[in-house]
Tab-separated table of C-alpha atoms and ligand atoms in Angstrom:
chain	number	residue	atom	x	y	z
A	1	MET	CA	25.394	8.759	-34.449
A	2	THR	CA	23.618	7.833	-31.260
A	3	THR	CA	23.871	4.222	-30.167
A	4	PRO	CA	20.426	2.635	-29.843
A	5	LEU	CA	19.348	2.214	-26.286
A	6	ASP	CA	19.565	-1.275	-24.808
A	7	LEU	CA	16.008	-1.324	-23.536
A	8	GLN	CA	13.642	-4.240	-23.184
A	9	ARG	CA	10.128	-4.525	-21.924
A	10	ILE	CA	8.945	-7.275	-19.572
A	11	ILE	CA	5.184	-7.541	-19.966
A	12	GLU	CA	3.164	-9.007	-17.128
A	13	ILE	CA	-0.367	-8.049	-18.232
A	14	ASP	CA	-1.476	-6.910	-21.663
A	15	ARG	CA	-4.054	-5.785	-21.925
A	16	PHE	CA	-5.472	-4.348	-18.714
A	17	ALA	CA	-8.769	-2.604	-19.433
A	18	LEU	CA	-10.380	-0.175	-17.020
A	19	PRO	CA	-13.641	1.680	-17.630
A	20	ALA	CA	-12.766	5.261	-18.568
A	21	SER	CA	-15.372	6.533	-16.112
A	22	PHE	CA	-13.623	4.609	-13.337
A	23	LEU	CA	-10.024	5.518	-14.173
A	24	PHE	CA	-10.784	9.162	-14.977
A	25	PRO	CA	-13.810	10.140	-12.875
A	26	ASP	CA	-15.868	13.053	-14.210
A	27	CYS	CA	-14.109	12.972	-17.578
A	28	ASP	CA	-15.979	12.635	-20.859
A	29	LEU	CA	-14.454	10.041	-23.144
A	30	GLU	CA	-16.085	11.790	-26.101
A	31	ALA	CA	-13.543	14.602	-25.684
A	32	LEU	CA	-10.997	12.144	-27.072
A	33	ARG	CA	-13.078	11.148	-30.072
A	34	PRO	CA	-11.242	13.508	-32.488
A	35	HIS	CA	-8.067	11.551	-31.688
A	36	ALA	CA	-9.569	8.112	-32.161
A	37	ALA	CA	-7.249	7.350	-35.072
A	38	VAL	CA	-4.276	7.540	-32.691
A	39	LEU	CA	-5.884	6.109	-29.562
A	40	ASP	CA	-8.150	3.334	-30.840
A	41	PRO	CA	-7.659	0.364	-30.739
A	42	HIS	CA	-4.521	0.143	-28.576
A	43	HIS	CA	-5.031	2.852	-25.950
A	44	VAL	CA	-8.748	3.535	-25.860
A	45	ASP	CA	-11.628	1.255	-26.822
A	46	PHE	CA	-14.379	3.732	-27.562
A	47	ALA	CA	-16.989	1.048	-28.196
A	48	ALA	CA	-16.390	-0.510	-24.774
A	49	GLY	CA	-15.697	2.800	-23.028
A	50	THR	CA	-12.393	1.522	-21.657
A	51	ILE	CA	-8.836	2.749	-21.276
A	52	LEU	CA	-6.331	0.040	-22.224
A	53	LEU	CA	-3.129	-0.322	-20.262
A	54	GLY	CA	-0.197	-2.694	-20.013
A	55	VAL	CA	1.452	-3.722	-16.774
A	56	GLN	CA	5.145	-4.024	-17.461
A	57	SER	CA	8.710	-3.296	-16.444
A	58	MET	CA	11.445	-1.719	-18.487
A	59	VAL	CA	14.956	-3.132	-18.345
A	60	LEU	CA	17.548	-0.539	-19.250
A	61	CYS	CA	21.128	-1.734	-19.686
A	62	HIS	CA	23.231	1.393	-19.621
A	63	GLY	CA	26.620	2.435	-18.300
A	64	GLY	CA	27.398	-1.150	-17.331
A	65	LEU	CA	24.308	-1.305	-15.144
A	66	ASN	CA	21.193	-3.439	-15.537
A	67	ILE	CA	18.357	-1.264	-14.302
A	68	LEU	CA	14.842	-2.570	-13.774
A	69	ILE	CA	12.260	0.196	-13.767
A	70	ASP	CA	9.166	-0.802	-11.786
A	71	THR	CA	8.335	-4.386	-10.960
A	72	CYS	CA	4.676	-4.903	-11.889
A	73	VAL	CA	2.116	-6.773	-9.767
A	74	GLY	CA	4.292	-9.766	-8.946
A	75	GLY	CA	3.830	-13.510	-8.931
A	76	CYS	CA	1.636	-15.384	-6.453
A	77	LYS	CA	0.501	-12.198	-4.691
A	78	GLU	CA	-2.806	-12.209	-2.838
A	79	ARG	CA	-4.804	-9.486	-4.606
A	80	PRO	CA	-8.397	-10.739	-4.373
A	81	ALA	CA	-9.870	-7.248	-4.825
A	82	ARG	CA	-8.473	-7.131	-8.356
A	83	PRO	CA	-8.831	-10.507	-10.071
A	84	GLU	CA	-6.391	-9.715	-12.918
A	85	TRP	CA	-3.663	-9.245	-10.307
A	86	HIS	CA	-4.516	-12.129	-8.012
A	87	GLN	CA	-2.113	-15.087	-7.908
A	88	ILE	CA	-0.386	-14.374	-11.217
A	89	ALA	CA	1.727	-17.313	-12.397
A	90	PRO	CA	5.355	-16.372	-11.712
A	91	ARG	CA	6.830	-17.714	-14.933
A	92	ILE	CA	5.053	-15.042	-17.010
A	93	TYR	CA	7.573	-12.502	-15.763
A	94	LEU	CA	10.672	-14.541	-15.023
A	95	ASP	CA	10.702	-16.285	-18.399
A	96	GLN	CA	10.678	-12.932	-20.178
A	97	LEU	CA	13.539	-11.718	-18.015
A	98	ALA	CA	15.490	-14.849	-18.983
A	99	ALA	CA	14.616	-14.295	-22.647
A	100	ALA	CA	16.059	-10.800	-22.268
A	101	GLY	CA	19.311	-12.499	-21.280
A	102	LEU	CA	19.129	-11.602	-17.615
A	103	ARG	CA	19.018	-13.596	-14.416
A	104	ALA	CA	17.558	-12.042	-11.293
A	105	GLU	CA	21.130	-11.892	-9.940
A	106	ASP	CA	22.163	-9.665	-12.847
A	107	ILE	CA	19.923	-6.740	-11.903
A	108	ASP	CA	22.017	-3.952	-10.346
A	109	ILE	CA	19.316	-1.373	-9.685
A	110	VAL	CA	15.581	-1.676	-9.138
A	111	LEU	CA	13.861	1.682	-9.395
A	112	CYS	CA	10.380	1.762	-7.881
A	113	THR	CA	8.960	4.969	-9.338
A	114	HIS	CA	6.348	4.819	-6.597
A	115	LEU	CA	4.939	2.240	-4.215
A	116	HIS	CA	1.580	1.332	-5.736
A	117	ALA	CA	0.872	-2.392	-5.964
A	118	ASP	CA	1.439	-2.606	-9.718
A	119	HIS	CA	4.944	-1.143	-9.447
A	120	VAL	CA	6.532	-3.121	-6.612
A	121	GLY	CA	5.289	-6.709	-6.922
A	122	TRP	CA	8.395	-8.405	-8.282
A	123	ASN	CA	10.525	-6.712	-5.647
A	124	THR	CA	9.951	-10.011	-3.881
A	125	ARG	CA	9.235	-13.635	-4.687
A	126	LEU	CA	7.856	-16.457	-2.620
A	127	GLU	CA	10.433	-18.886	-1.219
A	128	ASN	CA	9.388	-21.542	1.263
A	129	GLY	CA	6.366	-19.509	2.262
A	130	ARG	CA	8.338	-16.295	2.816
A	131	TRP	CA	8.664	-13.172	0.664
A	132	VAL	CA	12.319	-12.666	-0.164
A	133	PRO	CA	14.027	-10.133	-2.440
A	134	THR	CA	13.843	-11.298	-6.061
A	135	PHE	CA	16.960	-9.380	-7.047
A	136	PRO	CA	19.529	-10.142	-4.338
A	137	ASN	CA	22.343	-8.035	-5.801
A	138	ALA	CA	20.272	-4.953	-6.553
A	139	ARG	CA	19.997	-1.630	-4.834
A	140	TYR	CA	16.292	-0.887	-4.611
A	141	LEU	CA	15.874	2.848	-5.122
A	142	ILE	CA	12.789	4.304	-3.459
A	143	SER	CA	11.980	7.966	-2.931
A	144	GLY	CA	12.313	8.875	0.741
A	145	ILE	CA	9.163	11.006	0.500
A	146	GLU	CA	7.265	8.076	-0.950
A	147	LEU	CA	8.617	5.624	1.583
A	148	ASP	CA	7.860	7.855	4.553
A	149	HIS	CA	4.326	8.467	3.277
A	150	TRP	CA	3.483	4.771	3.059
A	151	LEU	CA	5.295	3.923	6.284
A	152	THR	CA	3.025	6.457	7.969
A	153	GLN	CA	-0.065	5.014	6.284
A	154	GLU	CA	0.951	1.498	7.269
A	155	GLY	CA	1.403	2.686	10.839
A	156	ILE	CA	-2.163	4.001	10.854
A	157	ALA	CA	-3.848	1.073	9.113
A	158	PRO	CA	-1.506	-1.843	8.435
A	159	GLY	CA	-2.215	-3.736	5.222
A	160	LYS	CA	-5.147	-1.518	4.229
A	161	HIS	CA	-3.381	0.279	1.376
A	162	ASN	CA	-2.299	-0.729	-2.101
A	163	HIS	CA	-3.757	-4.233	-1.819
A	164	GLY	CA	-1.360	-5.040	1.010
A	165	ALA	CA	1.660	-4.581	-1.249
A	166	PHE	CA	3.763	-2.837	1.372
A	167	ALA	CA	3.931	-5.902	3.599
A	168	ASP	CA	4.733	-8.474	0.927
A	169	SER	CA	6.673	-6.387	-1.592
A	170	VAL	CA	8.356	-3.475	0.204
A	171	GLN	CA	8.902	-4.510	3.816
A	172	PRO	CA	11.014	-7.576	2.910
A	173	VAL	CA	13.474	-5.541	0.835
A	174	LEU	CA	13.642	-2.955	3.604
A	175	GLU	CA	14.398	-5.661	6.150
A	176	ALA	CA	17.057	-7.132	3.857
A	177	GLY	CA	18.818	-3.754	3.845
A	178	LEU	CA	18.532	-3.406	0.077
A	179	VAL	CA	16.583	-0.141	-0.041
A	180	GLU	CA	18.381	3.086	-0.811
A	181	ARG	CA	16.420	6.268	-0.167
A	182	VAL	CA	16.658	8.674	-3.071
A	183	GLU	CA	15.218	12.046	-3.966
A	184	ASP	CA	14.664	14.382	-6.871
A	185	GLY	CA	17.991	15.132	-8.521
A	186	ALA	CA	19.831	12.003	-7.374
A	187	ASP	CA	22.699	11.297	-9.764
A	188	LEU	CA	23.020	7.664	-10.845
A	189	GLY	CA	25.950	8.397	-13.160
A	190	HIS	CA	26.217	7.761	-16.908
A	191	GLY	CA	23.778	10.606	-17.669
A	192	MET	CA	21.037	9.237	-15.425
A	193	THR	CA	19.303	11.308	-12.786
A	194	LEU	CA	16.077	10.943	-10.854
A	195	LEU	CA	13.328	13.443	-11.429
A	196	GLY	CA	10.601	14.193	-8.901
A	197	LEU	CA	7.163	13.689	-10.478
A	198	PRO	CA	4.756	14.318	-7.604
A	199	GLY	CA	0.997	14.162	-7.801
A	200	HIS	CA	0.124	10.631	-8.767
A	201	SER	CA	1.737	9.661	-5.508
A	202	PRO	CA	3.446	11.924	-2.987
A	203	GLY	CA	7.026	11.042	-3.865
A	204	GLN	CA	6.944	9.575	-7.349
A	205	VAL	CA	10.289	9.796	-9.149
A	206	GLY	CA	11.142	9.129	-12.772
A	207	LEU	CA	14.445	8.208	-14.363
A	208	GLU	CA	15.833	10.764	-16.738
A	209	LEU	CA	18.528	9.753	-19.203
A	210	GLN	CA	20.634	12.262	-21.077
A	211	ARG	CA	22.311	11.047	-24.247
A	212	GLN	CA	24.860	12.727	-26.477
A	213	GLY	CA	23.252	13.853	-29.706
A	214	ALA	CA	19.773	12.615	-28.858
A	215	PRO	CA	16.834	13.961	-26.880
A	216	ASP	CA	16.576	13.216	-23.186
A	217	ILE	CA	14.315	10.377	-22.125
A	218	CYS	CA	12.105	10.353	-19.043
A	219	PHE	CA	10.824	7.057	-17.718
A	220	CYS	CA	7.976	8.681	-15.879
A	221	GLY	CA	6.132	5.883	-14.081
A	222	ASP	CA	2.496	6.916	-13.764
A	223	GLY	CA	3.245	10.559	-14.564
A	224	PHE	CA	1.072	9.568	-17.496
A	225	HIS	CA	-1.322	6.709	-16.894
A	226	SER	CA	-2.563	6.660	-20.472
A	227	LEU	CA	-1.649	8.179	-23.790
A	228	ALA	CA	-5.050	9.871	-23.572
A	229	GLN	CA	-3.537	12.286	-21.060
A	230	ALA	CA	-1.246	13.679	-23.751
A	231	TYR	CA	-4.443	15.222	-25.145
A	232	GLN	CA	-6.061	15.804	-21.765
A	233	PRO	CA	-3.251	16.496	-19.281
A	234	ASP	CA	-5.711	17.729	-16.675
A	235	TRP	CA	-7.418	14.357	-16.504
A	236	HIS	CA	-6.043	12.800	-13.373
A	237	SER	CA	-6.675	9.240	-12.436
A	238	ARG	CA	-8.727	7.897	-9.583
A	239	PHE	CA	-5.449	6.706	-8.094
A	240	CYS	CA	-3.728	10.097	-8.009
A	241	ALA	CA	-3.011	11.390	-4.500
A	242	ASP	CA	-3.079	15.022	-5.651
A	243	GLY	CA	-4.821	15.426	-8.986
A	244	ALA	CA	-3.979	19.100	-9.498
A	245	ARG	CA	-0.320	18.414	-8.774
A	246	SER	CA	-0.294	15.463	-11.169
A	247	SER	CA	-1.650	17.758	-13.909
A	248	LEU	CA	1.185	20.219	-13.309
A	249	THR	CA	3.687	17.375	-13.522
A	250	ARG	CA	2.183	16.179	-16.821
A	251	ARG	CA	2.116	19.666	-18.291
A	252	GLY	CA	5.747	20.172	-17.304
A	253	LEU	CA	6.788	17.033	-19.168
A	254	LEU	CA	4.704	17.949	-22.229
A	255	ASP	CA	6.182	21.473	-22.275
A	256	ARG	CA	9.706	20.069	-22.170
A	257	SER	CA	8.896	17.615	-24.914
A	258	ALA	CA	7.462	20.349	-27.152
A	259	ARG	CA	10.479	22.558	-26.467
A	260	ASP	CA	13.397	20.124	-26.377
A	261	GLY	CA	12.045	16.859	-27.767
A	262	LEU	CA	11.973	15.071	-24.412
A	263	VAL	CA	10.891	11.463	-24.917
A	264	ILE	CA	8.223	10.444	-22.414
A	265	VAL	CA	8.035	6.762	-21.445
A	266	PRO	CA	5.034	5.978	-19.204
A	267	SER	CA	4.769	2.718	-17.287
A	268	HIS	CA	1.507	1.543	-18.737
A	269	ILE	CA	1.703	2.514	-22.393
A	270	ARG	CA	0.959	-0.390	-24.738
A	271	ARG	CA	2.778	-1.466	-27.920
A	272	ASP	CA	4.784	1.693	-28.425
A	273	ILE	CA	7.614	2.522	-26.031
A	274	GLY	CA	6.941	6.196	-25.557
A	275	PHE	CA	6.091	9.451	-27.246
A	276	THR	CA	7.116	12.985	-27.908
A	277	PHE	CA	4.706	15.904	-27.897
A	278	ASP	CA	4.586	18.531	-30.644
A	279	GLY	CA	2.322	21.014	-28.892
A	280	ALA	CA	-0.898	19.510	-30.239
A	281	GLY	CA	-0.585	15.780	-29.812
A	282	PRO	CA	1.760	12.855	-29.230
A	283	ARG	CA	4.050	11.238	-31.753
A	284	LEU	CA	4.456	7.602	-30.844
A	285	LEU	CA	7.854	5.921	-30.812
A	286	GLN	CA	8.475	2.212	-31.200
A	287	THR	CA	12.234	2.372	-30.568
A	288	LEU	CA	14.466	4.786	-28.686
B	301	ZN	ZN1	0.546	2.029	-12.163
């Protein structure tokens, strides 16, 4: 029998509603109407025309390691262009981490699937007016492709990308020497490898976990932004760097799920933890 996974979710924002026409430009929400029984009310609000997301981290305790996957928007960050993200009270996140039985010092690995502002925020916290690493004993794993891309962008127009998240949430962990560059295929031991999931961002990586006697699991970041994309994998979000590439990445994950039962765990899925795909639609999972 497979041991249940020690996996907890740290929820920073639920729910985060974006107009479907904004998140998925040129896509017709009505195409999802036949699947309303699955999608509404937790993933799509048809009446309001919105896609409903959560902003959250996953904490995976596996192989003696406490692994934090993505670090949300962060506390006290200046994000005036997006009011839901601006100056979030820090206790919302840290209290949940404590309730999960973990101190910041206990986190061994922080995996930033990519460097968008809603995935790196708690990399740092404010201490005496300075941004310092929140998780002092962690290795922060960041794709080298992703890091180089945003370093280049920052060199061209400092602070103009991702709501300024690079300066307050990535640069401080770089300067502290806590960042470890990783790439597709990196072996973290204990059945865990990193999987390149390009498209949404240039160097996005997911965490793949192989378990004896159970299907593989892929924590895929924004490989899927919404459960809606399980029905419409060619819908790419406004925030995708390469929409066509992101579609290929999604289709690859869906194909694997239909073939081998791969469990797909997106960053922003609400209520349920993840899903498998049977060739026609998703089957939602509340535990793994
Ligand atoms: Zn995101």
